XYZ file of C-alpha atoms in Angstrom:
426
model
C -25.627 -0.671 9.803
C -25.770 2.025 7.303
C -28.725 3.921 7.145
C -29.305 6.020 3.711
C -31.814 9.125 3.606
C -33.253 9.835 0.587
C -35.454 12.790 0.270
C -38.283 13.953 -2.831
C -41.565 15.591 -3.633
C -43.128 12.390 -4.895
C -44.307 10.781 -1.649
C -46.982 8.502 -3.723
C -43.615 7.258 -5.706
C -41.902 6.435 -2.911
C -45.113 4.221 -1.325
C -45.969 2.637 -4.533
C -42.540 1.739 -4.792
C -42.591 0.032 -1.319
C -45.824 -1.569 -2.308
C -44.978 -3.212 -5.595
C -42.564 -5.097 -3.120
C -45.226 -6.216 -1.051
C -47.811 -6.816 -4.007
C -45.140 -9.223 -5.436
C -44.258 -10.941 -2.603
C -40.768 -9.262 -2.155
C -41.520 -7.460 1.206
C -44.354 -6.726 3.915
C -45.218 -3.827 5.606
C -44.043 -4.415 9.537
C -46.176 -1.104 11.061
C -47.134 1.883 11.044
C -46.550 4.677 13.017
C -49.799 7.325 13.106
C -50.940 5.763 9.665
C -55.053 5.351 9.515
C -55.757 1.897 9.307
C -58.111 -0.171 6.923
C -60.488 -2.949 8.565
C -59.131 -5.525 6.044
C -55.469 -4.515 6.863
C -54.328 -4.455 3.595
C -53.547 -1.069 1.707
C -52.894 0.054 -1.239
C -50.536 3.210 -2.036
C -53.626 5.827 -2.504
C -54.619 4.175 1.260
C -51.288 4.859 2.713
C -51.228 8.336 1.005
C -54.367 9.435 3.047
C -52.202 9.844 6.443
C -49.958 12.229 5.220
C -52.542 14.457 3.635
C -53.161 16.912 5.898
C -49.452 17.058 6.562
C -48.613 17.866 3.001
C -51.752 20.277 2.678
C -50.276 22.275 5.441
C -46.873 22.314 3.559
C -45.567 25.881 3.605
C -42.911 25.957 1.594
C -40.844 22.632 1.810
C -40.309 21.178 -1.625
C -38.715 17.870 -0.993
C -41.099 16.923 1.805
C -40.806 13.303 1.439
C -38.292 10.934 3.109
C -37.044 7.712 2.497
C -35.359 6.074 4.721
C -33.604 2.413 4.329
C -31.915 0.969 7.272
C -29.176 -1.940 6.363
C -28.116 -4.205 8.764
C -24.630 -6.255 7.992
C -25.796 -9.345 5.471
C -24.470 -11.342 8.847
C -27.136 -10.089 11.203
C -30.122 -11.759 11.694
C -32.820 -9.334 12.737
C -36.295 -10.359 13.837
C -39.614 -8.669 12.817
C -39.731 -7.334 16.055
C -36.344 -6.077 16.271
C -36.734 -4.078 13.025
C -40.030 -2.919 14.047
C -38.177 -1.893 17.927
C -34.928 -0.007 15.912
C -36.996 1.900 13.133
C -39.295 3.751 16.205
C -35.831 4.383 17.985
C -34.049 5.731 15.038
C -37.036 7.625 13.746
C -37.557 8.909 17.710
C -33.798 10.394 17.629
C -33.876 12.132 14.261
C -37.104 13.753 15.624
C -39.372 11.950 13.473
C -41.421 9.907 16.399
C -44.482 12.240 16.311
C -45.103 11.917 12.361
C -46.483 9.772 10.676
C -44.374 6.830 9.112
C -44.895 3.257 7.492
C -42.257 0.830 7.687
C -41.282 -1.987 4.779
C -39.260 -4.759 4.779
C -37.740 -6.022 1.821
C -36.920 -9.505 1.367
C -35.992 -9.040 -2.552
C -32.140 -9.613 -2.269
C -29.828 -11.845 0.078
C -29.862 -9.722 2.758
C -33.024 -8.257 4.360
C -33.596 -4.500 4.965
C -36.360 -2.046 6.004
C -37.492 1.372 4.051
C -39.273 3.975 6.148
C -41.487 6.061 4.397
C -42.414 9.901 6.006
C -43.063 13.124 5.543
C -40.230 16.142 7.162
C -42.984 18.576 7.621
C -45.051 18.348 11.415
C -48.822 19.250 11.539
C -48.376 23.348 11.344
C -47.009 22.891 7.760
C -43.190 23.564 9.266
C -40.291 21.586 8.253
C -38.349 19.813 10.795
C -34.866 20.578 11.348
C -32.490 18.143 9.494
C -29.148 19.675 10.879
C -26.107 17.816 11.410
C -28.423 14.871 10.136
C -25.539 12.329 8.996
C -24.057 12.598 11.728
C -26.626 11.987 14.224
C -27.945 9.671 11.984
C -24.273 7.574 12.183
C -24.555 8.187 15.915
C -27.899 6.770 15.970
C -26.790 3.753 13.882
C -23.815 2.689 16.092
C -26.130 3.291 19.404
C -28.606 0.667 17.763
C -25.681 -1.274 16.577
C -24.578 -1.552 20.418
C -27.573 -1.782 21.751
C -28.808 -4.965 19.506
C -25.460 -6.254 19.190
C -25.067 -5.989 15.286
C -22.089 -5.851 13.113
C -20.481 -2.836 13.450
C -20.240 -0.738 10.382
C -16.659 0.576 11.313
C -15.186 -2.508 11.824
C -12.789 -3.548 9.633
C -14.181 -6.586 8.285
C -17.599 -5.120 7.041
C -16.108 -1.719 5.893
C -14.002 -3.968 3.756
C -16.703 -5.600 2.781
C -19.033 -2.411 1.581
C -16.335 -1.152 -0.373
C -15.381 -3.434 -2.985
C -16.490 -3.578 -6.365
C -17.731 -6.946 -7.043
C -17.341 -9.271 -10.035
C -21.220 -9.352 -11.170
C -22.142 -13.231 -10.486
C -25.302 -13.800 -12.762
C -25.934 -17.091 -10.797
C -26.702 -15.498 -7.626
C -29.505 -13.229 -9.354
C -30.301 -9.188 -9.019
C -27.919 -9.101 -11.802
C -29.316 -5.391 -12.115
C -28.745 -4.297 -8.997
C -24.950 -5.850 -9.410
C -24.084 -4.312 -12.229
C -25.344 -0.593 -11.574
C -22.811 -0.556 -8.008
C -20.251 -0.615 -10.703
C -21.329 0.623 -13.676
C -22.755 4.081 -11.805
C -19.351 4.861 -10.127
C -16.511 3.813 -12.654
C -16.323 7.411 -14.201
C -15.839 8.890 -11.036
C -12.416 7.211 -10.355
C -11.249 5.709 -13.855
C -9.899 7.310 -16.684
C -10.372 5.696 -20.277
C -10.463 7.174 -23.802
C -12.397 4.581 -25.586
C -15.450 2.180 -25.593
C -12.890 -0.755 -25.896
C -10.558 0.629 -22.936
C -14.184 1.348 -21.119
C -15.012 -2.682 -21.722
C -11.357 -3.541 -20.738
C -12.014 -2.503 -17.141
C -15.793 -3.825 -17.009
C -14.480 -7.540 -17.961
C -12.871 -7.236 -14.282
C -16.087 -7.080 -12.991
C -17.876 -9.656 -15.485
C -19.451 -6.975 -17.609
C -19.905 -5.919 -21.082
C -20.997 -3.399 -23.261
C -22.009 -2.701 -26.711
C -23.273 0.154 -29.079
C -26.813 0.069 -30.512
C -27.847 2.014 -33.052
C -31.800 2.505 -33.931
C -34.226 4.985 -35.622
C -36.728 6.571 -33.480
C -39.236 8.964 -34.799
C -37.498 8.939 -37.783
C -33.983 10.016 -36.237
C -31.329 7.609 -35.940
C -30.156 7.039 -32.040
C -27.410 5.248 -30.675
C -27.194 4.026 -27.271
C -25.647 1.655 -24.981
C -26.574 -2.521 -24.377
C -24.983 -3.947 -20.500
C -24.792 -7.549 -20.734
C -23.298 -10.354 -17.804
C -20.297 -12.404 -18.540
C -19.746 -15.811 -16.621
C -16.354 -17.345 -15.503
C -15.338 -17.836 -19.373
C -16.077 -14.524 -20.297
C -19.363 -15.640 -22.419
C -22.225 -13.279 -22.325
C -25.195 -14.753 -20.345
C -28.521 -13.221 -19.739
C -30.561 -10.510 -21.339
C -29.142 -7.586 -21.939
C -29.985 -4.512 -20.190
C -30.460 -0.771 -21.454
C -27.805 1.932 -20.437
C -31.200 4.402 -19.385
C -31.584 1.475 -16.141
C -28.056 2.407 -14.652
C -28.836 6.417 -14.513
C -27.003 9.162 -17.088
C -23.308 7.934 -15.535
C -23.657 4.763 -18.149
C -25.024 6.107 -20.892
C -23.157 6.667 -24.265
C -23.337 10.726 -24.230
C -21.900 11.400 -20.550
C -19.336 8.249 -21.446
C -18.585 10.325 -25.130
C -17.448 13.361 -22.475
C -16.016 11.234 -20.354
C -13.821 9.932 -23.145
C -12.735 13.251 -24.181
C -12.141 14.297 -20.523
C -9.449 11.671 -19.837
C -7.910 12.204 -23.633
C -6.740 15.769 -22.718
C -5.720 14.061 -18.762
C -3.884 11.060 -20.216
C -1.779 13.084 -22.880
C 1.068 14.009 -20.721
C 0.042 11.943 -18.086
C 3.147 11.160 -15.816
C 1.960 7.555 -14.727
C 2.257 6.798 -18.470
C 5.921 6.007 -18.595
C 6.337 4.236 -15.553
C 3.203 2.056 -16.871
C 5.416 1.732 -19.823
C 8.872 0.830 -17.618
C 6.625 -1.654 -16.199
C 5.289 -2.998 -18.645
C 8.929 -3.525 -20.489
C 10.614 -4.707 -17.611
C 8.033 -7.622 -17.670
C 8.083 -8.590 -21.039
C 12.118 -8.672 -20.701
C 12.160 -10.383 -17.608
C 9.509 -13.256 -18.508
C 9.089 -16.146 -21.088
C 5.157 -16.283 -21.210
C 1.700 -14.699 -20.711
C 0.794 -16.320 -17.109
C 4.691 -14.875 -15.542
C 4.546 -11.518 -17.646
C 0.155 -10.943 -16.014
C 1.911 -12.484 -12.638
C 4.648 -9.800 -12.634
C 2.266 -7.033 -13.642
C -0.279 -8.136 -11.208
C 2.336 -7.630 -7.758
C 2.233 -3.979 -9.522
C -1.023 -3.489 -9.289
C -1.373 -3.356 -13.170
C -3.899 -5.754 -14.481
C -3.642 -7.181 -18.160
C -6.931 -7.349 -20.541
C -5.967 -9.745 -23.764
C -8.566 -9.512 -26.489
C -8.260 -12.627 -28.457
C -9.773 -13.810 -32.193
C -11.171 -17.519 -32.938
C -7.754 -18.686 -33.847
C -5.976 -17.409 -30.660
C -4.162 -14.712 -32.259
C -4.054 -11.361 -29.464
C -5.012 -8.426 -31.617
C -5.389 -5.547 -28.786
C -3.967 -5.690 -25.351
C -5.300 -3.132 -22.117
C -3.145 -2.180 -19.132
C -5.172 -1.012 -16.444
C -3.118 0.879 -13.546
C -5.366 0.698 -10.091
C -2.034 2.806 -8.479
C -2.916 6.116 -10.825
C -6.530 4.744 -11.805
C -5.816 4.816 -15.814
C -6.253 2.398 -18.570
C -4.522 2.087 -21.307
C -4.089 0.188 -24.566
C -0.625 -1.122 -25.305
C -0.067 1.060 -28.331
C -1.084 4.344 -26.172
C 2.739 3.182 -24.628
C 4.169 3.153 -27.680
C 4.141 1.036 -30.928
C 6.639 -1.503 -29.332
C 3.568 -2.344 -27.197
C 1.312 -3.030 -29.254
C -0.840 -5.854 -29.736
C 0.854 -7.618 -32.294
C 4.651 -7.571 -30.300
C 3.027 -9.566 -27.883
C 1.340 -12.213 -29.906
C 4.555 -12.760 -31.731
C 6.217 -13.102 -28.190
C 3.789 -15.500 -27.034
C 2.155 -17.412 -30.111
C 5.344 -17.361 -32.532
C 8.503 -17.218 -30.337
C 9.676 -14.339 -31.679
C 11.388 -12.427 -29.043
C 10.815 -8.136 -28.777
C 13.380 -6.254 -29.456
C 13.569 -3.916 -26.046
C 15.918 -1.661 -24.835
C 17.269 -2.735 -21.267
C 15.027 -1.399 -18.911
C 15.233 1.632 -16.619
C 15.228 1.164 -12.940
C 11.547 1.384 -11.323
C 12.058 1.224 -7.689
C 12.087 4.837 -7.143
C 9.132 5.637 -9.710
C 6.730 3.168 -8.764
C 5.479 2.293 -4.922
C 4.812 -1.415 -4.630
C 2.227 -3.309 -2.381
C 2.960 -4.037 0.646
C 2.402 -8.047 0.910
C 1.796 -7.850 4.431
C -1.452 -5.096 3.731
C -3.313 -7.715 1.427
C -5.908 -10.385 2.563
C -4.791 -13.374 2.731
C -7.718 -14.979 0.333
C -7.822 -17.649 -2.016
C -7.828 -16.406 -5.499
C -11.102 -15.882 -6.807
C -12.255 -18.172 -9.915
C -14.027 -15.161 -11.779
C -10.381 -13.671 -12.208
C -9.149 -15.731 -14.478
C -6.539 -13.089 -15.247
C -5.125 -13.440 -11.994
C -2.744 -16.496 -10.328
C -2.273 -15.697 -7.003
C -3.575 -14.272 -3.781
C -1.291 -11.373 -3.839
C -2.926 -10.675 -6.862
C -6.550 -10.598 -6.369
C -5.758 -8.552 -3.111
C -3.729 -5.575 -4.750
C -7.025 -5.449 -7.093
C -9.583 -5.373 -3.996
C -7.036 -3.082 -2.002
C -7.273 -1.029 -5.084
C -10.548 -0.703 -5.372
C -11.276 -0.647 -1.654
C -12.249 2.530 -1.131
C -14.343 3.722 -3.739
C -17.686 2.881 -2.446
C -18.042 3.264 1.050
C -21.998 3.021 1.401
C -22.464 -0.046 -1.411
C -24.779 -1.479 0.596
C -27.280 1.699 1.486
C -27.909 1.918 -1.688
C -31.258 0.917 -3.831
C -30.737 1.198 -7.683
C -33.999 -0.403 -8.276
C -35.660 2.845 -6.271
C -34.214 4.702 -8.311
C -34.813 3.376 -11.431
C -38.566 3.300 -10.248
C -38.289 6.902 -9.440
C -37.518 7.537 -13.202
C -40.233 5.382 -14.485
C -42.469 7.544 -12.572
C -40.933 10.378 -14.082
C -41.462 9.543 -17.852
C -45.364 7.743 -16.901
C -46.084 11.153 -14.974
C -44.551 13.105 -18.176
C -46.812 11.288 -20.709
C -49.978 11.719 -18.781
C -49.353 15.946 -18.921
C -49.007 15.882 -22.827
């Protein structure tokens, strides 16, 4: 089980977010501790807020007084409502909030049920309750609850691996926005790419694409990005989603700063000669596109091609998961531009490549014994064997240690609340 503890100054926003789930029949209130009850048993966000008012009035100087905690069991765990109540009460007691007012919501809007707890971290005298070693204490409480209730342990290898993997977006399973968010908000922290085209090549591994849009706002031209899900064939599906839904990292201005930083970093990047040598070896040693991709896949390098309607290759990008770099073929050298690959595979013109340099001492190859034995995922049409997809998963596996604990809808709701507040202030 994974716990996520959020702190803010917006109590009403946290309550309204969860209450909206209840009103949309995607959640329910499981129970409240030291909360004012209503005669009907039904609540509004304003009614819930009344229970916390004395604590906030007494608050001395704690700016972020609101606690918004989510407890996320493994999707394999089947937890009853009574068990959730017991777990929430035990968690709050062990974390030092057992005597505080708090309300527990159960969410059922995604394929794993989980609970949210809203409370305040100042006591009746307005003094802040200590949060020293909070993360460590929270982890220890979660491990104890797992043992007590027989839950899947978050430190198990299988559970840890599942939490960490960037997963391709599957539009058929719903909740596309949250699926996209789990990828978009983190890619710039790990991968280096210099253009929107290279960024799109990386996104295509996760069945996502983006496009730049322009429009006029208050007499000024504005630019932004739209993100669109892709199906198994790379075709666009569903409605485009604005970058603002996914936070600053997904926005155009932040990405352009990332492009500029990466341009300097990749100018003389030590991985470039190694990637170039690997591509040269694969091109010289194979006779067709699939064999070429397979050979590079064994080295932890994905190949993304762009073709026009006639099948002509007009773009090629190499994604090296060893160095976390994304490079168009032309950046590795004119002899590796898209035209070379089009001539080779579509026109049977053999490329003029010098004898390749031996790579064994330069490149660390993945150990086959360490790769998970999985059937190839049908979404990865550019992967042809179990080993290649395993390499991709292993390369990406260390990036998101608490993916299941994140709730991007909550952050999106909070952003909307802030915008609404600013408008009303004006």
